[in-house]
PDB file of C-alpha atoms in Angstrom:
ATOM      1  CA  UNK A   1    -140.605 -49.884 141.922  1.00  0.00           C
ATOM      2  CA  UNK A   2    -139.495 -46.517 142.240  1.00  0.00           C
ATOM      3  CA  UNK A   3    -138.081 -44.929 138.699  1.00  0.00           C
ATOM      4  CA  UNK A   4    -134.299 -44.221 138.417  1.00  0.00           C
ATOM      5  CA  UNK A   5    -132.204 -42.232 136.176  1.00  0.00           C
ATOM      6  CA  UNK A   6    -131.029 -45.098 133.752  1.00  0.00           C
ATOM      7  CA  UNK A   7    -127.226 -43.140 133.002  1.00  0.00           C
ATOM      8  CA  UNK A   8    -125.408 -40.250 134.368  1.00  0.00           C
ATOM      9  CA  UNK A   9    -122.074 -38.998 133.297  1.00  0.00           C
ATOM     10  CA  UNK A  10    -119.587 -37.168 135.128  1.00  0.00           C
ATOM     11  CA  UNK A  11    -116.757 -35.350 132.701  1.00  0.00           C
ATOM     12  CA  UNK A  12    -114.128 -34.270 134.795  1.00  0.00           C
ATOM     13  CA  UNK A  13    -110.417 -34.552 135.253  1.00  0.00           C
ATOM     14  CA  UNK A  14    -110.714 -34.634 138.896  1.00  0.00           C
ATOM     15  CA  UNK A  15    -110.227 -38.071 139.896  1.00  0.00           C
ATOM     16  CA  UNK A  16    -111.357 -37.670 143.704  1.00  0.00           C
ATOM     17  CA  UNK A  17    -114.185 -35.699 142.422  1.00  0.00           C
ATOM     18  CA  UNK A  18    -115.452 -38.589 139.728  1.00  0.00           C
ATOM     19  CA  UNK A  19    -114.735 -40.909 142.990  1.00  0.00           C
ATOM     20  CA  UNK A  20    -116.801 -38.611 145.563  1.00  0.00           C
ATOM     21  CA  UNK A  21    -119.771 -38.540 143.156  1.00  0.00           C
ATOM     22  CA  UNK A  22    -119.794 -42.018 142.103  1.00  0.00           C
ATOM     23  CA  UNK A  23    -120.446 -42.852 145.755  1.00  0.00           C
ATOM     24  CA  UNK A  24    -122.740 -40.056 146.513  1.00  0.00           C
ATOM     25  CA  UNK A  25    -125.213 -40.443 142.796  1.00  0.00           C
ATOM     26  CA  UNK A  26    -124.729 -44.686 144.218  1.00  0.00           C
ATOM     27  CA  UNK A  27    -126.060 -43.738 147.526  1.00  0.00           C
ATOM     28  CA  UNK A  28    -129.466 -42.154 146.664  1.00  0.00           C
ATOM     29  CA  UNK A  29    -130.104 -45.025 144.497  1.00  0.00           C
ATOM     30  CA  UNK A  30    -131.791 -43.117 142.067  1.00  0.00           C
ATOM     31  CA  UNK A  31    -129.682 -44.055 138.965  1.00  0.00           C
ATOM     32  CA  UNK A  32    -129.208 -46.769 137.403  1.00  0.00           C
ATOM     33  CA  UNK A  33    -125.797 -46.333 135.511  1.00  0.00           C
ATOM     34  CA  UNK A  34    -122.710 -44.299 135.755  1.00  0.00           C
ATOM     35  CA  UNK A  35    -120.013 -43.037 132.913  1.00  0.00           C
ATOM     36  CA  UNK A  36    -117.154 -40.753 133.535  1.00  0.00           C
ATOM     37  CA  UNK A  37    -114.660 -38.946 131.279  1.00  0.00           C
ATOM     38  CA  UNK A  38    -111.673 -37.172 132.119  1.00  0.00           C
ATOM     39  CA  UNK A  39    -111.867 -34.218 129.876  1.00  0.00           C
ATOM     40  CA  UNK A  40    -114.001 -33.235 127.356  1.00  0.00           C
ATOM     41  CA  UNK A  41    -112.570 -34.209 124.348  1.00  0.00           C
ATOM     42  CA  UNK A  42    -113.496 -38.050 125.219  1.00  0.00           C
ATOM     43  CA  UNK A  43    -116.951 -37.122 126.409  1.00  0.00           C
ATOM     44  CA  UNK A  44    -117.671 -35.801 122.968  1.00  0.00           C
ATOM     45  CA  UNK A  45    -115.764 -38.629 120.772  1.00  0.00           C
ATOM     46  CA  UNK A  46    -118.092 -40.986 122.807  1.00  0.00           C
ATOM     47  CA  UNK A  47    -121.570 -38.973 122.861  1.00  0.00           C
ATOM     48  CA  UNK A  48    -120.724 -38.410 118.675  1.00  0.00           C
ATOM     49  CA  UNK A  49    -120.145 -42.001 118.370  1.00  0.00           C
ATOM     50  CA  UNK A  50    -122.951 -43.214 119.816  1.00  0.00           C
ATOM     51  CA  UNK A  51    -125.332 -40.541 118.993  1.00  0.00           C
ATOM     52  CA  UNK A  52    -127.580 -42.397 117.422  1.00  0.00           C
ATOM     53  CA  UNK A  53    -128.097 -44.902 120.114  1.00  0.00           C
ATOM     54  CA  UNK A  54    -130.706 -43.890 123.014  1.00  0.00           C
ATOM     55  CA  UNK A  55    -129.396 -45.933 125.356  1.00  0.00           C
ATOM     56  CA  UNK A  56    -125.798 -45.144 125.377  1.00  0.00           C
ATOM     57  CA  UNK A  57    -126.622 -41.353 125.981  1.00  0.00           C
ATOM     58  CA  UNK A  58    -126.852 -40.086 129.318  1.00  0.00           C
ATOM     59  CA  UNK A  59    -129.844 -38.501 130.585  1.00  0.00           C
ATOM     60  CA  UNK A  60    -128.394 -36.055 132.773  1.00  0.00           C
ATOM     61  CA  UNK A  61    -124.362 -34.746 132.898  1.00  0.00           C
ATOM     62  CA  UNK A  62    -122.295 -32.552 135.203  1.00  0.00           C
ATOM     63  CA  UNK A  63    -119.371 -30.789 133.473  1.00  0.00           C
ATOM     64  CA  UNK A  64    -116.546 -29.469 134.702  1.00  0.00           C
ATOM     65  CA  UNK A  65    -115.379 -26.220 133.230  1.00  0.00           C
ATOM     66  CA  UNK A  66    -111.566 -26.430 133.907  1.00  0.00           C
ATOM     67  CA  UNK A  67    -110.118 -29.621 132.118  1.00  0.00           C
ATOM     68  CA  UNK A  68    -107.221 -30.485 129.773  1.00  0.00           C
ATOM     69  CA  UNK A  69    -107.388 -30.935 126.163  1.00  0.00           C
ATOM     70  CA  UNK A  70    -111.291 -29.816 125.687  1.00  0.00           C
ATOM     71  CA  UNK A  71    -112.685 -27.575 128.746  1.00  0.00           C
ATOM     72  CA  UNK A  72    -116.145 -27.572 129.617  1.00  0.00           C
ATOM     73  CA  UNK A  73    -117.033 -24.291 127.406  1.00  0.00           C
ATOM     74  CA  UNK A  74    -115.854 -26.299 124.511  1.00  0.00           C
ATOM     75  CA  UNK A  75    -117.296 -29.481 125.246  1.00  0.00           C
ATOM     76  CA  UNK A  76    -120.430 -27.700 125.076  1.00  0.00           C
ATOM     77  CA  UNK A  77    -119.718 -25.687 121.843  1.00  0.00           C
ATOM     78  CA  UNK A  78    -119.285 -29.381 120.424  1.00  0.00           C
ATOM     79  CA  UNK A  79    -122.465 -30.708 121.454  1.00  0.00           C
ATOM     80  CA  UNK A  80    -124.579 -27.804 120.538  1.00  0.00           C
ATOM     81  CA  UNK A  81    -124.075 -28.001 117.246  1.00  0.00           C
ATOM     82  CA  UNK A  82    -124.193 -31.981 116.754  1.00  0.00           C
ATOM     83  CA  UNK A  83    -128.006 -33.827 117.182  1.00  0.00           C
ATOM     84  CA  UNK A  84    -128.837 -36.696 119.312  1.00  0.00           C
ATOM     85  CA  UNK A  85    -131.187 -38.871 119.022  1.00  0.00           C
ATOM     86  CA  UNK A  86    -131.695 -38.455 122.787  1.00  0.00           C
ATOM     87  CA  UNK A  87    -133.214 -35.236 122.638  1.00  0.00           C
ATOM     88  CA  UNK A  88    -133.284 -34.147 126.788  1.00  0.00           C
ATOM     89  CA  UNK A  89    -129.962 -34.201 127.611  1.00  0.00           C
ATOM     90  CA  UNK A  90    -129.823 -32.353 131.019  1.00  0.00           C
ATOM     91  CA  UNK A  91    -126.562 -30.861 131.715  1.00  0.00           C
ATOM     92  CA  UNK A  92    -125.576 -29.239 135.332  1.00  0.00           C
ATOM     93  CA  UNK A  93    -121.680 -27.261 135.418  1.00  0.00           C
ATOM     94  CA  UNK A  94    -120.290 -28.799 138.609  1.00  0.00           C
ATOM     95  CA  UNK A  95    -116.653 -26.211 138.806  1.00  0.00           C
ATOM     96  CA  UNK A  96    -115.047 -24.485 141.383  1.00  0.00           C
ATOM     97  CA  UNK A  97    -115.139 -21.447 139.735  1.00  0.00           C
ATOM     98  CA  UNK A  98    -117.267 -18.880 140.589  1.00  0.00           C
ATOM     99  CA  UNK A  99    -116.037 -16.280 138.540  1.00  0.00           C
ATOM    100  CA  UNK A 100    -118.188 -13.745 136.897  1.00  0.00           C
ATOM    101  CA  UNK A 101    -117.098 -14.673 133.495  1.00  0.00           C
ATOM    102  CA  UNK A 102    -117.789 -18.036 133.833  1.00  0.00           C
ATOM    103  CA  UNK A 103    -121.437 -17.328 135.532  1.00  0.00           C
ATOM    104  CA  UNK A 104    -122.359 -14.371 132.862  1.00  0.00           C
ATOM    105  CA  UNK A 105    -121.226 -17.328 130.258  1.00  0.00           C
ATOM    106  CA  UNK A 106    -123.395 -20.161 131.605  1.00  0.00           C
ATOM    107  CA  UNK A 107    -126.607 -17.912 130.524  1.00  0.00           C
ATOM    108  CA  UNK A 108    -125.745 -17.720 127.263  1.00  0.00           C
ATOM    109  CA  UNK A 109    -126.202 -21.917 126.926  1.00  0.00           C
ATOM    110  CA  UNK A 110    -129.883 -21.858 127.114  1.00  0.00           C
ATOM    111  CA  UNK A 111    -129.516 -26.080 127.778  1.00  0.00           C
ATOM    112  CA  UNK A 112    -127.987 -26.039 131.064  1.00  0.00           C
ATOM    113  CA  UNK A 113    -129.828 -26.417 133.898  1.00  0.00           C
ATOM    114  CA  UNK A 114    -127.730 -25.314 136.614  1.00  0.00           C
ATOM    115  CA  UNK A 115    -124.422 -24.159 137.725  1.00  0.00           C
ATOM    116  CA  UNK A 116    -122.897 -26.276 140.737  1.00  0.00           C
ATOM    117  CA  UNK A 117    -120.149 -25.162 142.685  1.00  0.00           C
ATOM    118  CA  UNK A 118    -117.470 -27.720 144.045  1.00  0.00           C
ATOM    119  CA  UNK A 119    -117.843 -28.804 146.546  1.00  0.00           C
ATOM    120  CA  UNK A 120    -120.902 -30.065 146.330  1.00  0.00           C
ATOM    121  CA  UNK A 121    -123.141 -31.657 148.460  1.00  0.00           C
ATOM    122  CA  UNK A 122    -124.868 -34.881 148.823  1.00  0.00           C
ATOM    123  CA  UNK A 123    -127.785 -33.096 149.751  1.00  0.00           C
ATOM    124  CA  UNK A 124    -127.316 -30.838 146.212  1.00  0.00           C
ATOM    125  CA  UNK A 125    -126.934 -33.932 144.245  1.00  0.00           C
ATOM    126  CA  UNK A 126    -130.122 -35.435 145.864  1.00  0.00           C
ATOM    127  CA  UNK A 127    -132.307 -32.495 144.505  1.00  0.00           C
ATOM    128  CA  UNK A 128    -130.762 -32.490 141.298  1.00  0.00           C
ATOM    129  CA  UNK A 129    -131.246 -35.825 140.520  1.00  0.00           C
ATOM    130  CA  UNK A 130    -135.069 -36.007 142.268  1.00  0.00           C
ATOM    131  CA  UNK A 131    -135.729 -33.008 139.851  1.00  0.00           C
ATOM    132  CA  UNK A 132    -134.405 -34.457 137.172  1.00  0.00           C
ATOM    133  CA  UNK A 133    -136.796 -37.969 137.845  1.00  0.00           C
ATOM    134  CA  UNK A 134    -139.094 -34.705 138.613  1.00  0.00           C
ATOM    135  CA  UNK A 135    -139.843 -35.765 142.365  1.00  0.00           C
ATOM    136  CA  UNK A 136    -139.575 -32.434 143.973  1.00  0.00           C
TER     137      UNK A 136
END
């Protein structure tokens, strides 16, 4: 039996976007699970609450930069200074901005793996989640 992601979240407001990559992520059949937030604010409340439980903690996350209530930038400020008890927590920016400012920021966050820009493909989600099961 081939070895699957067991949870990905998506945090984004973007409905269509949650939509589009619940299909695509279902499609390669490489995950097992699927949570999505709307902004950041609830990603955090929910990865603090159950930060002591493995299981409940996703293995690998795209975040959206641009959201209500708690962007991206401060979702991550959050979570960099809290500890899991899952450790490898990959995390992937999936925006649509490709501003400078954003891109010179993403380097400072040693933790993210990648910087995705909307839209993306089913071909880019594909790699990123074979490298993530580290397939490629």
């Amino acid at each position: 039996m081939m070895k699957k992601i067991a949870l990905v979240s998506v945090i984004d407001d973007d409905r269509f976007f949650q939509f589009s990559t619940r299909k695509i992520v279902e499609a390669t059949n490489l995950v097992e699970n699927l949570i999505e937030f709307s902004d950041g604010e609830i990603a955090i409340q929910y990865f603090l609450k159950h930060k002591d439980e493995e299981a409940m903690l996703p293995d690998l996350v795209f975040l959206d930069l641009n959201m209500p209530y708690m962007d991206g930038w401060q979702f991550l400020d959050e979570f960099t200074i809290n500890t899991f008890k899952k450790e490898l927590i990959t995390i992937y920016i999936s925006t649509s901005s490709d501003s400078k400012y954003d891109r010179d920021k993403f380097l400072t966050y040693p933790k993210l793996k990648g910087y995705l820009i909307k839209p993306i493909s089913k071909s880019q989600f594909q790699e990123v989640l074979e490298a993530e099961l580290g397939i490629v």
